[in-house]
Amino acid sequence: MTQSPAVATRRVGAAAMLASGLGFGMSGVFTRSIEGGAWEIASWRGLAATPVVVAYVWWHRWRDGDRVRVRVRLEFVSAAKALVLLALNATAMVLLVTSLQKTAVANVSVIMATIPFMAAGLGWLILREGLRRSTVVAAVVSFGGVILTVVGSLGAGNLEGDLLAVALSLTLASLIVLIRRFPGTDALLAQAGSGIALFAVALVVADPFGMDASEMPLTVAFGLVFAVSLVLWTEGVRRIRAAEAALLATTETPSSILAAWIVVSEAPPLATVIGGLLIVGAVITHARADLVHRRVSSPWQRQRTGPKI
């Protein structure tokens, strides 16, 4: 039986989202397997990812008919917006590797699962976007899971890493909000530029070239897996509804925990498992409600009934 184009498109999008979750979930395994400082790993990872992301942006423009023409905007405000996104991306790269080095992979994954709710709160504060009651309830439950995860680290020496993971989540949530705030700015190119900028900064504050040559293949693979996952995620969200994307994106959390458990024998702490179940349960319940009610816009905000001033 032949599939309709719409059904085929949604299935491709769902497969891309699932694959991206598996790819992003390998970050903990890569970080645990590479010997080196956070700046060195993050800078080489970002630099390795840059060509793939740039190639994807050019391919997408070619596919959409914008073949060779690249819009170069020289206005100060536009340049400042791009620099803000670039700085946030670079900061997130360093925070990710540092937090993974200082706490359990499961803790970082669980805390990062709250990013959609953090973005919803920041969107309410910065963009004056309305919030649905169900989103507020889900956010409260998920933050309860974060508190449980952090409290479980108090006696294990992982508190610094957990707090860095919270900072990472806030950084990525801010990035999501500002991408919506700056609709004319190319977020993917900012991601690519952040890899180059981060490497340049690392030359000053660290020693990327001092990294052991035997670690380079795995570090480059880390960057390539991240870049491919980012491309798959982007293609996925283009093809399916926002609520479906939010639901499928939750696969990153269990895949990250399982990968760390299987590959590097890092079992998740009990408090993290319970906190993670609370958070992932809140995300899934919220996204499932969006699917049932066929909400097709941003799943984390209430539809506006009129303009807000």
mmCIF file of C-alpha atoms in Angstrom:
data_model
loop_
_atom_site.group_PDB
_atom_site.id
_atom_site.type_symbol
_atom_site.label_atom_id
_atom_site.label_comp_id
_atom_site.label_asym_id
_atom_site.label_seq_id
_atom_site.Cartn_x
_atom_site.Cartn_y
_atom_site.Cartn_z
ATOM 1 C CA MET A 1 0.000 0.000 0.000
ATOM 2 C CA THR A 2 1.468 3.353 -1.075
ATOM 3 C CA GLN A 3 1.977 5.941 1.655
ATOM 4 C CA SER A 4 0.661 9.459 1.185
ATOM 5 C CA PRO A 5 3.360 12.141 0.922
ATOM 6 C CA ALA A 6 2.257 13.644 4.240
ATOM 7 C CA VAL A 7 2.541 10.336 6.093
ATOM 8 C CA ALA A 8 5.919 9.588 4.506
ATOM 9 C CA THR A 9 7.177 13.050 5.468
ATOM 10 C CA ARG A 10 6.093 12.600 9.078
ATOM 11 C CA ARG A 11 7.749 9.192 9.285
ATOM 12 C CA VAL A 12 11.010 10.576 7.928
ATOM 13 C CA GLY A 13 10.798 13.424 10.421
ATOM 14 C CA ALA A 14 10.126 11.053 13.321
ATOM 15 C CA ALA A 15 13.039 8.811 12.298
ATOM 16 C CA ALA A 16 15.327 11.863 12.071
ATOM 17 C CA MET A 17 14.285 13.024 15.553
ATOM 18 C CA LEU A 18 14.890 9.579 17.055
ATOM 19 C CA ALA A 19 18.293 9.312 15.382
ATOM 20 C CA SER A 20 19.264 12.785 16.601
ATOM 21 C CA GLY A 21 18.320 11.822 20.159
ATOM 22 C CA LEU A 22 20.583 8.787 19.969
ATOM 23 C CA GLY A 23 23.420 10.920 18.571
ATOM 24 C CA PHE A 24 23.095 13.669 21.174
ATOM 25 C CA GLY A 25 22.890 10.953 23.816
ATOM 26 C CA MET A 26 26.448 9.853 22.989
ATOM 27 C CA SER A 27 27.940 13.088 24.363
ATOM 28 C CA GLY A 28 28.528 11.576 27.784
ATOM 29 C CA VAL A 29 30.264 8.505 26.384
ATOM 30 C CA PHE A 30 32.547 10.618 24.189
ATOM 31 C CA THR A 31 33.459 12.958 27.049
ATOM 32 C CA ARG A 32 34.173 10.073 29.407
ATOM 33 C CA SER A 33 36.310 8.328 26.763
ATOM 34 C CA ILE A 34 38.547 11.288 25.846
ATOM 35 C CA GLU A 35 41.487 12.341 27.978
ATOM 36 C CA GLY A 36 41.817 16.103 27.933
ATOM 37 C CA GLY A 37 40.639 19.362 29.450
ATOM 38 C CA ALA A 38 37.164 20.733 28.877
ATOM 39 C CA TRP A 39 38.410 23.631 26.719
ATOM 40 C CA GLU A 40 40.490 21.332 24.528
ATOM 41 C CA ILE A 41 37.697 18.806 23.975
ATOM 42 C CA ALA A 42 35.010 21.453 23.429
ATOM 43 C CA SER A 43 37.119 23.498 20.998
ATOM 44 C CA TRP A 44 38.090 20.543 18.789
ATOM 45 C CA ARG A 45 34.527 19.202 18.915
ATOM 46 C CA GLY A 46 33.154 22.561 17.784
ATOM 47 C CA LEU A 47 35.751 22.955 15.057
ATOM 48 C CA ALA A 48 35.102 19.446 13.710
ATOM 49 C CA ALA A 49 31.357 20.101 13.603
ATOM 50 C CA THR A 50 31.643 23.419 11.732
ATOM 51 C CA PRO A 51 32.193 22.123 8.132
ATOM 52 C CA VAL A 52 29.210 19.758 8.388
ATOM 53 C CA VAL A 53 26.886 22.476 9.664
ATOM 54 C CA VAL A 54 28.056 24.993 7.034
ATOM 55 C CA ALA A 55 27.636 22.400 4.264
ATOM 56 C CA TYR A 56 24.096 21.675 5.468
ATOM 57 C CA VAL A 57 23.173 25.372 5.488
ATOM 58 C CA TRP A 58 24.461 25.799 1.928
ATOM 59 C CA TRP A 59 22.690 22.624 0.762
ATOM 60 C CA HIS A 60 19.427 23.749 2.311
ATOM 61 C CA ARG A 61 19.634 27.117 0.601
ATOM 62 C CA TRP A 62 20.439 25.438 -2.716
ATOM 63 C CA ARG A 63 17.482 23.089 -2.265
ATOM 64 C CA ASP A 64 15.195 26.046 -1.566
ATOM 65 C CA GLY A 65 16.433 27.888 -4.673
ATOM 66 C CA ASP A 66 18.741 30.341 -2.914
ATOM 67 C CA ARG A 67 21.744 28.773 -4.661
ATOM 68 C CA VAL A 68 24.791 30.991 -4.502
ATOM 69 C CA ARG A 69 23.300 34.119 -3.048
ATOM 70 C CA VAL A 70 24.177 34.589 0.610
ATOM 71 C CA ARG A 71 22.579 37.440 2.467
ATOM 72 C CA VAL A 72 25.311 39.383 4.197
ATOM 73 C CA ARG A 73 23.835 41.846 6.650
ATOM 74 C CA LEU A 74 26.266 44.474 7.844
ATOM 75 C CA GLU A 75 23.959 46.494 10.076
ATOM 76 C CA PHE A 76 25.328 46.789 13.602
ATOM 77 C CA VAL A 77 22.159 45.456 15.226
ATOM 78 C CA SER A 78 22.063 42.350 13.029
ATOM 79 C CA ALA A 79 25.752 41.663 13.675
ATOM 80 C CA ALA A 80 25.187 42.073 17.417
ATOM 81 C CA LYS A 81 22.311 39.562 17.353
ATOM 82 C CA ALA A 82 24.460 37.003 15.556
ATOM 83 C CA LEU A 83 27.278 37.551 18.049
ATOM 84 C CA VAL A 84 24.927 36.979 20.978
ATOM 85 C CA LEU A 85 23.779 33.638 19.529
ATOM 86 C CA LEU A 86 27.373 32.727 18.727
ATOM 87 C CA ALA A 87 28.518 33.509 22.282
ATOM 88 C CA LEU A 88 25.701 31.465 23.819
ATOM 89 C CA ASN A 89 26.495 28.498 21.565
ATOM 90 C CA ALA A 90 30.193 28.645 22.472
ATOM 91 C CA THR A 91 29.396 28.940 26.173
ATOM 92 C CA ALA A 92 27.091 25.921 25.959
ATOM 93 C CA MET A 93 29.853 23.845 24.340
ATOM 94 C CA VAL A 94 32.231 24.445 27.232
ATOM 95 C CA LEU A 95 29.544 23.995 29.888
ATOM 96 C CA LEU A 96 28.457 20.673 28.384
ATOM 97 C CA VAL A 97 31.908 19.099 28.458
ATOM 98 C CA THR A 98 32.777 20.582 31.863
ATOM 99 C CA SER A 99 29.557 19.400 33.505
ATOM 100 C CA LEU A 100 29.979 15.908 32.037
ATOM 101 C CA GLN A 101 33.484 15.771 33.492
ATOM 102 C CA LYS A 102 32.332 16.826 36.970
ATOM 103 C CA THR A 103 29.138 14.851 37.519
ATOM 104 C CA ALA A 104 27.349 11.719 36.375
ATOM 105 C CA VAL A 105 26.227 11.591 32.754
ATOM 106 C CA ALA A 106 22.744 10.727 33.981
ATOM 107 C CA ASN A 107 22.597 13.885 36.107
ATOM 108 C CA VAL A 108 23.466 16.122 33.150
ATOM 109 C CA SER A 109 20.936 14.365 30.904
ATOM 110 C CA VAL A 110 18.149 14.591 33.472
ATOM 111 C CA ILE A 111 18.750 18.275 34.193
ATOM 112 C CA MET A 112 18.918 19.093 30.471
ATOM 113 C CA ALA A 113 15.508 17.484 29.980
ATOM 114 C CA THR A 114 14.014 20.571 31.657
ATOM 115 C CA ILE A 115 15.217 22.919 28.897
ATOM 116 C CA PRO A 116 11.767 23.218 27.215
ATOM 117 C CA PHE A 117 10.219 24.391 30.479
ATOM 118 C CA MET A 118 13.072 26.796 31.163
ATOM 119 C CA ALA A 119 12.561 28.182 27.660
ATOM 120 C CA ALA A 120 8.858 28.571 28.391
ATOM 121 C CA GLY A 121 9.605 30.561 31.546
ATOM 122 C CA LEU A 122 12.169 32.760 29.820
ATOM 123 C CA GLY A 123 9.784 33.266 26.908
ATOM 124 C CA TRP A 124 7.179 34.502 29.375
ATOM 125 C CA LEU A 125 9.671 36.866 31.003
ATOM 126 C CA ILE A 126 11.448 38.154 27.888
ATOM 127 C CA LEU A 127 8.947 37.804 25.037
ATOM 128 C CA ARG A 128 5.750 38.104 27.081
ATOM 129 C CA GLU A 129 4.527 34.798 25.666
ATOM 130 C CA GLY A 130 1.507 33.366 27.414
ATOM 131 C CA LEU A 131 1.843 30.137 29.403
ATOM 132 C CA ARG A 132 -0.777 27.410 29.638
ATOM 133 C CA ARG A 133 -1.634 26.072 33.071
ATOM 134 C CA SER A 134 -0.570 22.561 32.027
ATOM 135 C CA THR A 135 2.875 23.880 31.118
ATOM 136 C CA VAL A 136 3.286 25.498 34.539
ATOM 137 C CA VAL A 137 2.271 22.266 36.295
ATOM 138 C CA ALA A 138 4.650 20.184 34.164
ATOM 139 C CA ALA A 139 7.450 22.678 34.830
ATOM 140 C CA VAL A 140 6.920 22.495 38.600
ATOM 141 C CA VAL A 141 7.047 18.687 38.489
ATOM 142 C CA SER A 142 10.193 18.694 36.326
ATOM 143 C CA PHE A 143 11.996 21.176 38.567
ATOM 144 C CA GLY A 144 11.119 18.942 41.492
ATOM 145 C CA GLY A 145 13.010 16.226 39.635
ATOM 146 C CA VAL A 146 15.997 18.556 39.243
ATOM 147 C CA ILE A 147 16.019 19.359 42.959
ATOM 148 C CA LEU A 148 15.925 15.655 43.787
ATOM 149 C CA THR A 149 18.819 15.015 41.385
ATOM 150 C CA VAL A 150 20.943 17.835 42.821
ATOM 151 C CA VAL A 151 20.200 16.869 46.438
ATOM 152 C CA GLY A 152 21.303 13.330 45.618
ATOM 153 C CA SER A 153 24.721 14.717 44.635
ATOM 154 C CA LEU A 154 25.382 16.567 47.895
ATOM 155 C CA GLY A 155 27.391 13.750 49.416
ATOM 156 C CA ALA A 156 28.919 12.438 46.211
ATOM 157 C CA GLY A 157 31.085 15.400 45.248
ATOM 158 C CA ASN A 158 29.060 16.042 42.071
ATOM 159 C CA LEU A 159 27.330 19.241 43.143
ATOM 160 C CA GLU A 160 29.552 21.521 41.021
ATOM 161 C CA GLY A 161 28.829 19.464 37.914
ATOM 162 C CA ASP A 162 25.095 19.503 38.607
ATOM 163 C CA LEU A 163 25.109 23.292 38.994
ATOM 164 C CA LEU A 164 27.065 23.595 35.741
ATOM 165 C CA ALA A 165 24.405 21.420 34.081
ATOM 166 C CA VAL A 166 21.747 23.828 35.369
ATOM 167 C CA ALA A 167 23.758 26.735 33.920
ATOM 168 C CA LEU A 168 24.049 24.802 30.642
ATOM 169 C CA SER A 169 20.294 24.261 30.517
ATOM 170 C CA LEU A 170 19.613 27.944 31.186
ATOM 171 C CA THR A 171 22.084 28.892 28.445
ATOM 172 C CA LEU A 172 20.397 26.622 25.896
ATOM 173 C CA ALA A 173 16.945 27.791 26.984
ATOM 174 C CA SER A 174 18.093 31.397 26.493
ATOM 175 C CA LEU A 175 19.362 30.440 23.055
ATOM 176 C CA ILE A 176 15.956 29.001 22.129
ATOM 177 C CA VAL A 177 14.184 32.173 23.260
ATOM 178 C CA LEU A 178 16.598 34.499 21.457
ATOM 179 C CA ILE A 179 16.323 32.499 18.229
ATOM 180 C CA ARG A 180 12.596 33.253 18.371
ATOM 181 C CA ARG A 181 13.368 36.860 19.298
ATOM 182 C CA PHE A 182 15.788 37.265 16.361
ATOM 183 C CA PRO A 183 13.905 35.513 13.524
ATOM 184 C CA GLY A 184 16.116 36.972 10.789
ATOM 185 C CA THR A 185 19.338 35.591 12.255
ATOM 186 C CA ASP A 186 20.648 32.250 10.985
ATOM 187 C CA ALA A 187 20.962 30.138 14.130
ATOM 188 C CA LEU A 188 22.753 27.283 12.371
ATOM 189 C CA LEU A 189 25.431 29.589 10.983
ATOM 190 C CA ALA A 190 25.830 31.030 14.477
ATOM 191 C CA GLN A 191 26.345 27.462 15.672
ATOM 192 C CA ALA A 192 29.032 26.936 13.028
ATOM 193 C CA GLY A 193 30.698 30.252 13.843
ATOM 194 C CA SER A 194 30.746 29.434 17.535
ATOM 195 C CA GLY A 195 32.986 26.430 16.844
ATOM 196 C CA ILE A 196 35.573 28.660 15.177
ATOM 197 C CA ALA A 197 35.278 31.370 17.831
ATOM 198 C CA LEU A 198 35.596 28.854 20.650
ATOM 199 C CA PHE A 199 38.764 27.405 19.131
ATOM 200 C CA ALA A 200 40.237 30.905 18.853
ATOM 201 C CA VAL A 201 39.468 31.606 22.519
ATOM 202 C CA ALA A 202 40.872 28.210 23.527
ATOM 203 C CA LEU A 203 44.197 29.167 21.918
ATOM 204 C CA VAL A 204 44.418 31.927 24.526
ATOM 205 C CA VAL A 205 43.033 30.273 27.660
ATOM 206 C CA ALA A 206 44.091 26.658 27.018
ATOM 207 C CA ASP A 207 46.278 24.570 24.712
ATOM 208 C CA PRO A 208 44.236 22.734 22.048
ATOM 209 C CA PHE A 209 47.371 21.675 20.176
ATOM 210 C CA GLY A 210 48.717 20.105 23.342
ATOM 211 C CA MET A 211 46.046 17.423 23.215
ATOM 212 C CA ASP A 212 47.427 13.909 22.710
ATOM 213 C CA ALA A 213 47.289 12.901 19.041
ATOM 214 C CA SER A 214 45.827 9.527 19.996
ATOM 215 C CA GLU A 215 42.738 11.315 21.349
ATOM 216 C CA MET A 216 42.088 13.280 18.144
ATOM 217 C CA PRO A 217 40.160 10.618 16.151
ATOM 218 C CA LEU A 218 37.635 10.197 18.969
ATOM 219 C CA THR A 219 37.386 13.965 19.485
ATOM 220 C CA VAL A 220 36.742 14.581 15.784
ATOM 221 C CA ALA A 221 34.152 11.783 15.824
ATOM 222 C CA PHE A 222 32.507 13.570 18.775
ATOM 223 C CA GLY A 223 32.181 16.724 16.676
ATOM 224 C CA LEU A 224 30.903 14.885 13.602
ATOM 225 C CA VAL A 225 28.284 12.945 15.577
ATOM 226 C CA PHE A 226 27.110 16.198 17.148
ATOM 227 C CA ALA A 227 26.901 17.945 13.758
ATOM 228 C CA VAL A 228 24.993 15.094 12.109
ATOM 229 C CA SER A 229 22.627 14.937 15.095
ATOM 230 C CA LEU A 230 22.007 18.677 14.819
ATOM 231 C CA VAL A 231 21.218 18.340 11.101
ATOM 232 C CA LEU A 232 18.877 15.396 11.764
ATOM 233 C CA TRP A 233 17.129 17.322 14.532
ATOM 234 C CA THR A 234 16.664 20.341 12.252
ATOM 235 C CA GLU A 235 15.245 18.205 9.450
ATOM 236 C CA GLY A 236 13.016 16.392 11.922
ATOM 237 C CA VAL A 237 11.379 19.503 13.351
ATOM 238 C CA ARG A 238 10.706 20.730 9.812
ATOM 239 C CA ARG A 239 8.590 17.654 9.076
ATOM 240 C CA ILE A 240 6.537 16.974 12.196
ATOM 241 C CA ARG A 241 4.385 18.909 14.609
ATOM 242 C CA ALA A 242 6.007 20.661 17.543
ATOM 243 C CA ALA A 243 4.311 18.382 20.081
ATOM 244 C CA GLU A 244 5.587 15.286 18.277
ATOM 245 C CA ALA A 245 9.085 16.750 18.165
ATOM 246 C CA ALA A 246 8.970 17.478 21.900
ATOM 247 C CA LEU A 247 7.830 13.920 22.593
ATOM 248 C CA LEU A 248 10.483 12.271 20.425
ATOM 249 C CA ALA A 249 13.223 14.542 21.779
ATOM 250 C CA THR A 250 12.833 12.866 25.181
ATOM 251 C CA THR A 251 14.682 9.834 23.761
ATOM 252 C CA GLU A 252 17.944 11.713 24.315
ATOM 253 C CA THR A 253 17.700 11.346 28.099
ATOM 254 C CA PRO A 254 17.317 7.546 28.388
ATOM 255 C CA SER A 255 19.694 6.913 25.474
ATOM 256 C CA SER A 256 22.381 9.021 27.162
ATOM 257 C CA ILE A 257 21.979 7.202 30.477
ATOM 258 C CA LEU A 258 21.920 3.752 28.866
ATOM 259 C CA ALA A 259 24.942 4.507 26.667
ATOM 260 C CA ALA A 260 26.975 5.633 29.685
ATOM 261 C CA TRP A 261 25.855 2.568 31.620
ATOM 262 C CA ILE A 262 26.706 0.111 28.831
ATOM 263 C CA VAL A 263 29.850 1.667 27.337
ATOM 264 C CA VAL A 264 31.631 3.196 30.339
ATOM 265 C CA SER A 265 29.922 1.228 33.149
ATOM 266 C CA GLU A 266 28.483 4.347 34.806
ATOM 267 C CA ALA A 267 25.283 3.338 36.582
ATOM 268 C CA PRO A 268 22.892 6.229 37.306
ATOM 269 C CA PRO A 269 22.374 7.212 40.977
ATOM 270 C CA LEU A 270 18.987 6.229 42.423
ATOM 271 C CA ALA A 271 18.010 9.844 43.127
ATOM 272 C CA THR A 272 18.781 10.701 39.498
ATOM 273 C CA VAL A 273 16.645 7.811 38.237
ATOM 274 C CA ILE A 274 13.674 8.986 40.308
ATOM 275 C CA GLY A 275 14.210 12.629 39.335
ATOM 276 C CA GLY A 276 14.593 11.637 35.693
ATOM 277 C CA LEU A 277 11.346 9.682 35.745
ATOM 278 C CA LEU A 278 9.572 12.756 37.112
ATOM 279 C CA ILE A 279 11.036 15.040 34.455
ATOM 280 C CA VAL A 280 10.618 12.746 31.460
ATOM 281 C CA GLY A 281 7.122 11.851 32.663
ATOM 282 C CA ALA A 282 6.201 15.543 32.815
ATOM 283 C CA VAL A 283 7.569 16.177 29.313
ATOM 284 C CA ILE A 284 5.820 13.135 27.807
ATOM 285 C CA THR A 285 2.498 13.884 29.516
ATOM 286 C CA HIS A 286 2.621 17.493 28.362
ATOM 287 C CA ALA A 287 3.548 16.608 24.784
ATOM 288 C CA ARG A 288 0.932 13.834 24.634
ATOM 289 C CA ALA A 289 -1.759 16.332 25.701
ATOM 290 C CA ASP A 290 -0.684 18.579 22.818
ATOM 291 C CA LEU A 291 -1.033 15.666 20.391
ATOM 292 C CA VAL A 292 -4.461 14.698 21.719
ATOM 293 C CA HIS A 293 -5.719 18.259 21.370
ATOM 294 C CA ARG A 294 -3.959 18.653 17.992
ATOM 295 C CA ARG A 295 -1.994 21.712 19.024
ATOM 296 C CA VAL A 296 0.384 22.402 16.169
ATOM 297 C CA SER A 297 2.088 25.596 17.282
ATOM 298 C CA SER A 298 4.762 25.969 19.949
ATOM 299 C CA PRO A 299 3.815 23.327 22.546
ATOM 300 C CA TRP A 300 5.119 25.281 25.496
ATOM 301 C CA GLN A 301 2.993 28.411 25.202
ATOM 302 C CA ARG A 302 -0.668 29.338 25.224
ATOM 303 C CA GLN A 303 -2.180 30.698 22.023
ATOM 304 C CA ARG A 304 -2.593 34.443 22.188
ATOM 305 C CA THR A 305 -6.125 35.771 21.843
ATOM 306 C CA GLY A 306 -4.919 39.251 21.019
ATOM 307 C CA PRO A 307 -1.786 41.334 20.682
ATOM 308 C CA LYS A 308 0.203 42.040 23.827
ATOM 309 C CA ILE A 309 1.683 45.480 24.303
#
